PDB file of C-alpha atoms in Angstrom:
ATOM      1  CA  GLN A   4      17.769 106.179-137.580  1.00  0.00           C
ATOM      2  CA  VAL A   5      19.086 108.600-135.561  1.00  0.00           C
ATOM      3  CA  GLN A   6      18.584 108.629-131.466  1.00  0.00           C
ATOM      4  CA  LEU A   7      18.875 111.636-129.695  1.00  0.00           C
ATOM      5  CA  VAL A   8      18.465 112.233-125.972  1.00  0.00           C
ATOM      6  CA  GLU A   9      18.411 115.172-124.006  1.00  0.00           C
ATOM      7  CA  SER A  10      19.783 115.849-120.575  1.00  0.00           C
ATOM      8  CA  GLY A  11      20.759 118.913-118.432  1.00  0.00           C
ATOM      9  CA  GLY A  12      17.369 120.710-117.816  1.00  0.00           C
ATOM     10  CA  GLY A  13      15.985 121.529-114.259  1.00  0.00           C
ATOM     11  CA  SER A  14      15.147 124.597-112.301  1.00  0.00           C
ATOM     12  CA  VAL A  15      17.041 127.245-112.052  1.00  0.00           C
ATOM     13  CA  GLU A  16      16.351 131.304-110.794  1.00  0.00           C
ATOM     14  CA  ALA A  17      16.492 134.027-113.256  1.00  0.00           C
ATOM     15  CA  GLY A  18      20.031 134.911-113.666  1.00  0.00           C
ATOM     16  CA  GLY A  19      21.408 131.515-113.795  1.00  0.00           C
ATOM     17  CA  SER A  20      23.454 129.047-116.226  1.00  0.00           C
ATOM     18  CA  LEU A  21      22.215 125.595-117.586  1.00  0.00           C
ATOM     19  CA  ARG A  22      23.546 124.032-119.862  1.00  0.00           C
ATOM     20  CA  LEU A  23      21.577 121.129-121.800  1.00  0.00           C
ATOM     21  CA  SER A  24      23.954 118.196-123.905  1.00  0.00           C
ATOM     22  CA  CYS A  25      21.932 116.037-126.163  1.00  0.00           C
ATOM     23  CA  VAL A  26      24.089 112.519-127.150  1.00  0.00           C
ATOM     24  CA  GLY A  27      23.269 111.414-130.937  1.00  0.00           C
ATOM     25  CA  ASP A  28      26.069 109.810-133.446  1.00  0.00           C
ATOM     26  CA  THR A  29      24.922 112.174-136.108  1.00  0.00           C
ATOM     27  CA  GLY A  30      28.235 112.919-136.978  1.00  0.00           C
ATOM     28  CA  SER A  31      29.770 116.442-138.601  1.00  0.00           C
ATOM     29  CA  GLY A  32      27.444 115.961-141.328  1.00  0.00           C
ATOM     30  CA  TYR A  33      24.285 117.020-139.817  1.00  0.00           C
ATOM     31  CA  CYS A  34      22.851 120.601-139.550  1.00  0.00           C
ATOM     32  CA  MET A  35      21.803 120.347-136.195  1.00  0.00           C
ATOM     33  CA  GLY A  36      19.683 122.714-133.327  1.00  0.00           C
ATOM     34  CA  TRP A  37      17.560 123.067-130.395  1.00  0.00           C
ATOM     35  CA  PHE A  38      14.181 124.093-130.198  1.00  0.00           C
ATOM     36  CA  ARG A  39      11.691 124.945-127.390  1.00  0.00           C
ATOM     37  CA  GLN A  40       7.991 124.305-126.887  1.00  0.00           C
ATOM     38  CA  VAL A  41       5.732 125.922-123.902  1.00  0.00           C
ATOM     39  CA  PRO A  42       2.486 124.258-123.924  1.00  0.00           C
ATOM     40  CA  GLY A  43      -0.366 125.610-126.358  1.00  0.00           C
ATOM     41  CA  LYS A  44       2.318 127.355-127.765  1.00  0.00           C
ATOM     42  CA  GLN A  45       4.301 126.612-131.654  1.00  0.00           C
ATOM     43  CA  ARG A  46       7.831 124.927-131.364  1.00  0.00           C
ATOM     44  CA  GLU A  47      10.495 128.021-131.812  1.00  0.00           C
ATOM     45  CA  GLY A  48      13.845 127.463-132.889  1.00  0.00           C
ATOM     46  CA  VAL A  49      16.666 128.977-130.584  1.00  0.00           C
ATOM     47  CA  ALA A  50      19.638 127.782-132.407  1.00  0.00           C
ATOM     48  CA  LEU A  51      21.222 125.711-135.489  1.00  0.00           C
ATOM     49  CA  ILE A  52      24.602 125.007-135.511  1.00  0.00           C
ATOM     50  CA  ALA A  53      25.697 123.041-138.792  1.00  0.00           C
ATOM     51  CA  GLY A  54      28.656 120.499-139.923  1.00  0.00           C
ATOM     52  CA  ASP A  55      31.288 123.065-140.353  1.00  0.00           C
ATOM     53  CA  GLY A  56      30.316 124.412-136.710  1.00  0.00           C
ATOM     54  CA  SER A  57      29.001 127.983-138.247  1.00  0.00           C
ATOM     55  CA  ALA A  58      25.719 128.578-135.588  1.00  0.00           C
ATOM     56  CA  GLY A  59      22.565 130.691-135.939  1.00  0.00           C
ATOM     57  CA  TYR A  60      20.688 132.143-132.831  1.00  0.00           C
ATOM     58  CA  ALA A  61      16.931 133.175-132.241  1.00  0.00           C
ATOM     59  CA  ASP A  62      17.088 136.982-131.871  1.00  0.00           C
ATOM     60  CA  SER A  63      15.459 136.679-128.232  1.00  0.00           C
ATOM     61  CA  VAL A  64      18.182 134.540-127.218  1.00  0.00           C
ATOM     62  CA  LYS A  65      21.466 136.209-128.740  1.00  0.00           C
ATOM     63  CA  GLY A  66      24.360 136.875-126.701  1.00  0.00           C
ATOM     64  CA  ARG A  67      22.973 134.985-123.910  1.00  0.00           C
ATOM     65  CA  PHE A  68      22.954 131.352-125.219  1.00  0.00           C
ATOM     66  CA  THR A  69      25.573 129.312-127.684  1.00  0.00           C
ATOM     67  CA  ILE A  70      25.574 126.328-129.156  1.00  0.00           C
ATOM     68  CA  SER A  71      28.346 124.095-129.202  1.00  0.00           C
ATOM     69  CA  LYS A  72      28.840 120.223-130.190  1.00  0.00           C
ATOM     70  CA  ASP A  73      32.041 117.681-129.335  1.00  0.00           C
ATOM     71  CA  ILE A  74      31.849 115.185-132.370  1.00  0.00           C
ATOM     72  CA  ALA A  75      34.042 112.664-130.716  1.00  0.00           C
ATOM     73  CA  LYS A  76      31.674 112.428-127.939  1.00  0.00           C
ATOM     74  CA  ASN A  77      29.022 112.733-130.360  1.00  0.00           C
ATOM     75  CA  THR A  78      27.339 115.821-127.929  1.00  0.00           C
ATOM     76  CA  LEU A  79      25.573 118.928-129.145  1.00  0.00           C
ATOM     77  CA  TYR A  80      25.304 121.490-125.918  1.00  0.00           C
ATOM     78  CA  LEU A  81      23.227 124.529-125.300  1.00  0.00           C
ATOM     79  CA  GLN A  82      25.168 126.671-123.150  1.00  0.00           C
ATOM     80  CA  MET A  83      22.386 128.893-121.779  1.00  0.00           C
ATOM     81  CA  ASP A  84      23.517 132.174-119.434  1.00  0.00           C
ATOM     82  CA  ASN A  85      20.724 134.937-117.846  1.00  0.00           C
ATOM     83  CA  LEU A  86      17.962 133.207-117.654  1.00  0.00           C
ATOM     84  CA  LYS A  87      15.062 135.005-117.851  1.00  0.00           C
ATOM     85  CA  PRO A  88      11.681 133.678-116.569  1.00  0.00           C
ATOM     86  CA  GLU A  89      10.400 133.752-120.373  1.00  0.00           C
ATOM     87  CA  ASP A  90      13.203 130.811-121.493  1.00  0.00           C
ATOM     88  CA  THR A  91      11.016 128.367-119.415  1.00  0.00           C
ATOM     89  CA  ALA A  92      10.117 125.259-122.087  1.00  0.00           C
ATOM     90  CA  MET A  93      10.514 121.793-122.843  1.00  0.00           C
ATOM     91  CA  TYR A  94      13.768 121.922-124.949  1.00  0.00           C
ATOM     92  CA  TYR A  95      14.298 119.719-127.956  1.00  0.00           C
ATOM     93  CA  CYS A  96      17.253 118.862-129.842  1.00  0.00           C
ATOM     94  CA  ALA A  97      16.827 117.770-133.418  1.00  0.00           C
ATOM     95  CA  ALA A  98      18.846 116.964-136.338  1.00  0.00           C
ATOM     96  CA  ARG A  99      18.943 117.234-140.196  1.00  0.00           C
ATOM     97  CA  PHE A 100      21.261 115.644-142.797  1.00  0.00           C
ATOM     98  CA  SER A 101      20.575 117.369-146.238  1.00  0.00           C
ATOM     99  CA  TYR A 102      20.282 120.818-146.396  1.00  0.00           C
ATOM    100  CA  PRO A 103      22.428 123.429-149.015  1.00  0.00           C
ATOM    101  CA  SER A 104      24.767 125.068-146.879  1.00  0.00           C
ATOM    102  CA  SER A 105      25.865 126.229-143.834  1.00  0.00           C
ATOM    103  CA  SER A 106      23.893 129.558-144.141  1.00  0.00           C
ATOM    104  CA  TYR A 107      21.221 127.814-144.648  1.00  0.00           C
ATOM    105  CA  CYS A 108      20.914 125.464-141.842  1.00  0.00           C
ATOM    106  CA  ILE A 109      21.118 128.155-139.325  1.00  0.00           C
ATOM    107  CA  ARG A 110      18.602 130.376-141.033  1.00  0.00           C
ATOM    108  CA  GLN A 111      16.185 128.224-141.469  1.00  0.00           C
ATOM    109  CA  PHE A 112      14.297 128.036-137.967  1.00  0.00           C
ATOM    110  CA  TYR A 113      11.099 125.880-138.864  1.00  0.00           C
ATOM    111  CA  ASP A 114      10.874 122.444-136.861  1.00  0.00           C
ATOM    112  CA  PHE A 115       9.524 120.873-139.813  1.00  0.00           C
ATOM    113  CA  LEU A 116      12.707 120.780-141.605  1.00  0.00           C
ATOM    114  CA  PHE A 117      14.257 117.944-138.868  1.00  0.00           C
ATOM    115  CA  ALA A 118      13.820 114.628-139.137  1.00  0.00           C
ATOM    116  CA  TYR A 119      15.244 113.424-135.567  1.00  0.00           C
ATOM    117  CA  TRP A 120      14.557 114.917-132.113  1.00  0.00           C
ATOM    118  CA  GLY A 121      15.164 113.573-128.766  1.00  0.00           C
ATOM    119  CA  GLN A 122      12.446 113.450-125.964  1.00  0.00           C
ATOM    120  CA  GLY A 123      13.252 116.966-124.358  1.00  0.00           C
ATOM    121  CA  THR A 124      13.814 118.159-121.144  1.00  0.00           C
ATOM    122  CA  GLN A 125      12.491 120.998-119.106  1.00  0.00           C
ATOM    123  CA  VAL A 126      13.430 124.233-117.992  1.00  0.00           C
ATOM    124  CA  THR A 127      12.236 126.029-116.124  1.00  0.00           C
ATOM    125  CA  VAL A 128      13.522 129.814-114.883  1.00  0.00           C
ATOM    126  CA  SER A 129      11.854 131.355-111.785  1.00  0.00           C
ATOM    127  CA  SER A 130      11.675 134.979-111.180  1.00  0.00           C
TER     128      SER A 130
END
């Protein structure tokens, strides 16, 4: 069983930055990602990273968000720059171990593929 714990959320004005962290003993073999959810809406994928470090992003965050991981620290990060009010959501990190390839991992923004989830951290961006 993999436990994931997020931190780093908070309130920021539009144009500001936040860095989310997710600690979990996942090693280098997992496909990991960040998802977000607004009440009343479906959870959406934001960024994904494969075991080899390759990454994929949703169109809405390309150029503004960067996903990375520090294997030695068992930590996944999401650097969020130039934040917009529409980025306001609960953010979750997730992990899955089984995937065919890195390209498959970073293109499949489907939450049902991920078996392990954190409890979430709230991000609020004011205009």
